[in-house]
CSV table of C-alpha atoms in Angstrom, one decimal:
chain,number,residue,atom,x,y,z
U,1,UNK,CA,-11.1,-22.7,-25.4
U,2,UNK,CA,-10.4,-20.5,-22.7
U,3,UNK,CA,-9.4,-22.1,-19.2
U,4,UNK,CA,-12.0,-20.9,-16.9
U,5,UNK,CA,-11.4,-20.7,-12.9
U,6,UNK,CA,-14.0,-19.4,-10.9
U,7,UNK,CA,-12.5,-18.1,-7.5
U,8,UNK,CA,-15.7,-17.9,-5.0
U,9,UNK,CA,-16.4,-16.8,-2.0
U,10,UNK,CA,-13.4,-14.7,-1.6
U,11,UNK,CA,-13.0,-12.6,1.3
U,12,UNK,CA,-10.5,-9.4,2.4
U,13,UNK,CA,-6.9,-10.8,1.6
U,14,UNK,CA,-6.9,-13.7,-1.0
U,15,UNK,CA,-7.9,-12.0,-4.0
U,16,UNK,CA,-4.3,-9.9,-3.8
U,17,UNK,CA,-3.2,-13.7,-3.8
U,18,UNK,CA,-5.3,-14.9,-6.4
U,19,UNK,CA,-4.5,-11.9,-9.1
U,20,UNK,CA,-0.7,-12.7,-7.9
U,21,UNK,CA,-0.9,-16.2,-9.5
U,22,UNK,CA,-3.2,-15.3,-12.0
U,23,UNK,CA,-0.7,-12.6,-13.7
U,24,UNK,CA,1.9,-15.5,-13.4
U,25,UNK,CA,0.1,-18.0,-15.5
U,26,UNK,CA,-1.7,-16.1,-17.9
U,27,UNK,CA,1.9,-15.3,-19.5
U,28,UNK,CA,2.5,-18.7,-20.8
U,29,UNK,CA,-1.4,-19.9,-20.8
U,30,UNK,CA,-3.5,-16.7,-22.6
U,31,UNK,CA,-6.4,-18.3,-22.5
U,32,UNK,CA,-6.8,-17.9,-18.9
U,33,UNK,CA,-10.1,-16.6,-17.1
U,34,UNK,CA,-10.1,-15.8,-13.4
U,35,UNK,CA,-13.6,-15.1,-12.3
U,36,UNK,CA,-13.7,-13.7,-9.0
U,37,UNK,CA,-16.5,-13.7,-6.9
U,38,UNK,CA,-16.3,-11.9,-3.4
U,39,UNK,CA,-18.5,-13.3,-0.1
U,40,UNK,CA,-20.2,-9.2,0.4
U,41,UNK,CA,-21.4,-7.3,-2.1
U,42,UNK,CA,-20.1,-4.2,-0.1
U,43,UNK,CA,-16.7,-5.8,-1.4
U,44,UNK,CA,-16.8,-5.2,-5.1
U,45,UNK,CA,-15.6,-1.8,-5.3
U,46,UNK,CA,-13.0,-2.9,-3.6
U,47,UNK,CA,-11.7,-5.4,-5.7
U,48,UNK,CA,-12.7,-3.8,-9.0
U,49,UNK,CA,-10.0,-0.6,-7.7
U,50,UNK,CA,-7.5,-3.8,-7.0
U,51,UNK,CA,-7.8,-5.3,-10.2
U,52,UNK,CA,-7.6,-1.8,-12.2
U,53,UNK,CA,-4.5,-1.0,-10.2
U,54,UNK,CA,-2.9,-4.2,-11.5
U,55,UNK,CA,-3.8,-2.8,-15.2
U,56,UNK,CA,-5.3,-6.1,-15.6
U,57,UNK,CA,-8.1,-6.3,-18.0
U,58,UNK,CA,-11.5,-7.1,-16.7
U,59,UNK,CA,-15.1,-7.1,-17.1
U,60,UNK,CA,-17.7,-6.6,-14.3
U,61,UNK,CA,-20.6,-9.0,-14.7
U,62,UNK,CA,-23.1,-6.4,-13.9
U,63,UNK,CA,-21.7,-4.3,-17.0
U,64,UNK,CA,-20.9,-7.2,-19.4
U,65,UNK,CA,-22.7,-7.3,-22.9
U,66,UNK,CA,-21.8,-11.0,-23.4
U,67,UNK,CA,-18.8,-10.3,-25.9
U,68,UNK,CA,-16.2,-12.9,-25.6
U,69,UNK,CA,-13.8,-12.9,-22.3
U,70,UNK,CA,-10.1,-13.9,-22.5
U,71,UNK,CA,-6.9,-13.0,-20.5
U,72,UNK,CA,-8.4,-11.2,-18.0
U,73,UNK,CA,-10.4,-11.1,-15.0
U,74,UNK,CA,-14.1,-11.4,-14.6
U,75,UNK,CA,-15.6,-9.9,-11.4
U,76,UNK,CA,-19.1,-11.4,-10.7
U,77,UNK,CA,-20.5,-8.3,-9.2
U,78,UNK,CA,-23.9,-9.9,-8.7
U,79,UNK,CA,-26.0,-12.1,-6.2
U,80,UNK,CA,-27.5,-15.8,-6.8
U,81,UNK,CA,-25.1,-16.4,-9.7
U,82,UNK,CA,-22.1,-18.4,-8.4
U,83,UNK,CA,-23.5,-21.8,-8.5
U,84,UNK,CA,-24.6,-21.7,-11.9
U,85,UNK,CA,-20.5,-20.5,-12.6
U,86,UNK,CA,-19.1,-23.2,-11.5
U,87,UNK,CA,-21.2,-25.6,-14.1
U,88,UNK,CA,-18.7,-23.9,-16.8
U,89,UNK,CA,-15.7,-23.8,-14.8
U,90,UNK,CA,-12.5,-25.4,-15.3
U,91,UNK,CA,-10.9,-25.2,-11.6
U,92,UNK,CA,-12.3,-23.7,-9.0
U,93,UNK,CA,-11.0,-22.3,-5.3
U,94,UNK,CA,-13.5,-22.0,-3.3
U,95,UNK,CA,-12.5,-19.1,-1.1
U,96,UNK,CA,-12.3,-17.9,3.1
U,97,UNK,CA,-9.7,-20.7,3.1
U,98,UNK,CA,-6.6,-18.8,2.2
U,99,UNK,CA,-6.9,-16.0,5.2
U,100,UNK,CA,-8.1,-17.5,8.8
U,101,UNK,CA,-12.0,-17.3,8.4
U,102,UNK,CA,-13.2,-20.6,8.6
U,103,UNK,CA,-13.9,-21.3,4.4
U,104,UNK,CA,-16.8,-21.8,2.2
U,105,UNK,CA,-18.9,-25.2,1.4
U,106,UNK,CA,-17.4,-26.6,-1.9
U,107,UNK,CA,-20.5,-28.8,-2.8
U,108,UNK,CA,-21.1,-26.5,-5.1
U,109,UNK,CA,-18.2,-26.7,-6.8
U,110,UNK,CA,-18.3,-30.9,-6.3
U,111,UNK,CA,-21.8,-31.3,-8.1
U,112,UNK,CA,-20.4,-30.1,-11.4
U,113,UNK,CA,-16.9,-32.2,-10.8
U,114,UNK,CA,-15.1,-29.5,-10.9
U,115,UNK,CA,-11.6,-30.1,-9.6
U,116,UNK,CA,-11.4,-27.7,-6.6
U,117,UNK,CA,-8.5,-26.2,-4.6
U,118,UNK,CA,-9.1,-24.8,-0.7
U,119,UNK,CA,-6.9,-23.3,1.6
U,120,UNK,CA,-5.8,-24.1,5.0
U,121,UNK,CA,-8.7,-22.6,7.1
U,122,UNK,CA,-11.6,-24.9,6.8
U,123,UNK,CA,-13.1,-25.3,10.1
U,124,UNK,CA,-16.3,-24.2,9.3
U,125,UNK,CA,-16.4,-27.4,6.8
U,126,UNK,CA,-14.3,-29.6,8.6
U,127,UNK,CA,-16.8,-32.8,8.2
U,128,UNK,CA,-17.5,-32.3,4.6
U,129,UNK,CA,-13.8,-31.7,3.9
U,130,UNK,CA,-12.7,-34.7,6.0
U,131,UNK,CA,-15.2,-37.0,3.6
U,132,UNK,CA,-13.4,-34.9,0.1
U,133,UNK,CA,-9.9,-35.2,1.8
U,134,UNK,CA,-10.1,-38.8,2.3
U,135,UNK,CA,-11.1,-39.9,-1.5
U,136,UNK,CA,-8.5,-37.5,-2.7
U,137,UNK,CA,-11.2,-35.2,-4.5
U,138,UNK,CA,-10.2,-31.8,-2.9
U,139,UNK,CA,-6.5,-29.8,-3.0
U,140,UNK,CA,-4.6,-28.0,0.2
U,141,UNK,CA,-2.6,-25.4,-0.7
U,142,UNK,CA,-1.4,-22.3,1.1
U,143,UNK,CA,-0.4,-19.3,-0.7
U,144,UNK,CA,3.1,-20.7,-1.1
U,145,UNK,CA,1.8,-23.8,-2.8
U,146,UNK,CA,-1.2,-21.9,-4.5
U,147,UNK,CA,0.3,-20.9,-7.6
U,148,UNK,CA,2.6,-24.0,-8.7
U,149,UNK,CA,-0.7,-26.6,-8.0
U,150,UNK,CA,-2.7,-24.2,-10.0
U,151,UNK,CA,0.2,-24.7,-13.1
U,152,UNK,CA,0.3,-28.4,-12.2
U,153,UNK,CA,-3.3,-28.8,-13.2
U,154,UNK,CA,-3.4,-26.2,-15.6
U,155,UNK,CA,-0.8,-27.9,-17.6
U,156,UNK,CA,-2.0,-31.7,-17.2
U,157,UNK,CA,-5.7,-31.1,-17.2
U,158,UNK,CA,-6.3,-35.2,-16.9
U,159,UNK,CA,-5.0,-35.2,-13.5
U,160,UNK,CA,-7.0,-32.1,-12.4
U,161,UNK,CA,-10.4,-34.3,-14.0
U,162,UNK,CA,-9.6,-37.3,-11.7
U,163,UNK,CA,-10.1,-34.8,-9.3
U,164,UNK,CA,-12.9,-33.0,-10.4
U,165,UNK,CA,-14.5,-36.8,-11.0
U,166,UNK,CA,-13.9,-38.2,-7.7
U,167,UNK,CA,-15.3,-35.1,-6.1
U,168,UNK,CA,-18.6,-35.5,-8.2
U,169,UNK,CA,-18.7,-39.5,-6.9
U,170,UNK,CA,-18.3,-37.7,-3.0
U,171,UNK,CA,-20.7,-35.2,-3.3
U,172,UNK,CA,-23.4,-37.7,-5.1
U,173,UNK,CA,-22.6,-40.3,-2.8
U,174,UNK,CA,-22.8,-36.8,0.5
U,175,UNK,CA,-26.3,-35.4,-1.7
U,176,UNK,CA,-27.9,-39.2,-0.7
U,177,UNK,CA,-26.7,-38.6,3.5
U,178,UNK,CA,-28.2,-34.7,2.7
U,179,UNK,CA,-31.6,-35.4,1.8
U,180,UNK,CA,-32.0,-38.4,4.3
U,181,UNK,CA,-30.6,-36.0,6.6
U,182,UNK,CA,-33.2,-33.9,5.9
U,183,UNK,CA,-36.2,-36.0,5.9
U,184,UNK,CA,-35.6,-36.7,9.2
U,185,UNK,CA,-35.3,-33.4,10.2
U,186,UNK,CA,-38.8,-32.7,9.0
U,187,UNK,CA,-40.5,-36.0,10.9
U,188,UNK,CA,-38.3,-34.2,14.0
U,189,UNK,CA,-40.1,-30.9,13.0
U,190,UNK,CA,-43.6,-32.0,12.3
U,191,UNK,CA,-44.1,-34.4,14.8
U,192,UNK,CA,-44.3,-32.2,17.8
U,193,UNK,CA,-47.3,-30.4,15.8
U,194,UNK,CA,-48.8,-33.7,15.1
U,195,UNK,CA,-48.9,-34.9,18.8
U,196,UNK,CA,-49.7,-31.2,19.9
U,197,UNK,CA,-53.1,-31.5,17.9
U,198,UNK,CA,-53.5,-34.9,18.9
U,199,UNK,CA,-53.7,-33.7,22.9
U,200,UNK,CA,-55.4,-30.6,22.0
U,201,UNK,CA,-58.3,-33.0,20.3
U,202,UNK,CA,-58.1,-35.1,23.7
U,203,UNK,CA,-58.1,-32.3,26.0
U,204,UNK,CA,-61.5,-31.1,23.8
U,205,UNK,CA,-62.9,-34.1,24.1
């Protein structure tokens, strides 16, 4: 079966990086799949006149008639549909991390275990990559080490699972922390209303 790696959020930059590795290891693995998945919709013109250029072959999600994909490139071209991706990928690099802009939450990515490569710039998740980094359930690469990680896991896909499993333990272990998180955010949110109408009754009184 095809190996499937869904590339998402990716931003002005990283896709040039992305096809460059992509065109390396799809001539001794055929059955690759790249999915890419740019951050703005305004965007996926763009990369649809890249990938042509490259004489890649590629489908556009918003044009696909579900016939079989293989060796190519599929460009999700659509909104609301990257989570649901990542359920049936492979590998996955989630994307803003390979150019300076600050990267992209890979929970996504972690709920379905997938094993999941970032790039250098994740400040905007620094917490949350911290937690991954620690159990040794995320990859670092730059775009030197992109390409030869990608083969290393491609080509010993129990290694990449151990990945992809410990990042599912993280996140389940993070989803906990997230919805207690959140509970208390809503007693911090509804309590001020509750003691607002409490004085209001008094001051009626």
């Amino acid at each position: 079966s095809a190996k499937i790696m869904v590339c998402g959020s990716t931003v002005d930059g990283e896709e040039e990086i992305l096809l460059d590795a992509f065109q390396s290891l799809v001539k001794d693995h055929r059955d690759f799949v790249l999915v890419l998945a740019p951050r703005h919709p305004e965007r996926f013109q763009f990369v649809v006149d890249l990938v042509a250029k490259r004489a890649i072959r590629f489908w556009r999600r918003s044009a696909w008639n579900s016939g079989p994909v293989n060796e190519g490139v599929f460009l999700l071209d659509t909104i609301g549909e990257l989570a649901g991706l990542y359920r049936i990928a492979d590998l996955a690099f989630v994307g803003g991390s390979l150019v300076p802009r600050g990267g992209h939450n890979i929970l996504e990515a972690a709920r379905f275990g997938v094993p999941t490569i970032v790039g250098p710039h994740t400040e905007n998740f620094r917490d949350i990559l911290s937690l991954f980094e620690q159990a040794n359930a995320v990859r670092r690469v730059d775009k030197d080490s992109l390409l030869p990680e990608l083969r290393r896991w491609i080509e010993n896909p129990a290694a990449a699972k151990v990945v992809g499993d410990r990042a599912q333990q993280v996140y389940a272990a993070h989803a906990g922390a997230t919805d207690r998180t959140l509970s208390s955010l809503e007693v911090l949110m509804w309590m001020p209303e509750a003691l607002r109408r409490d004085l209001q009754k008094q001051v009626s009184q």
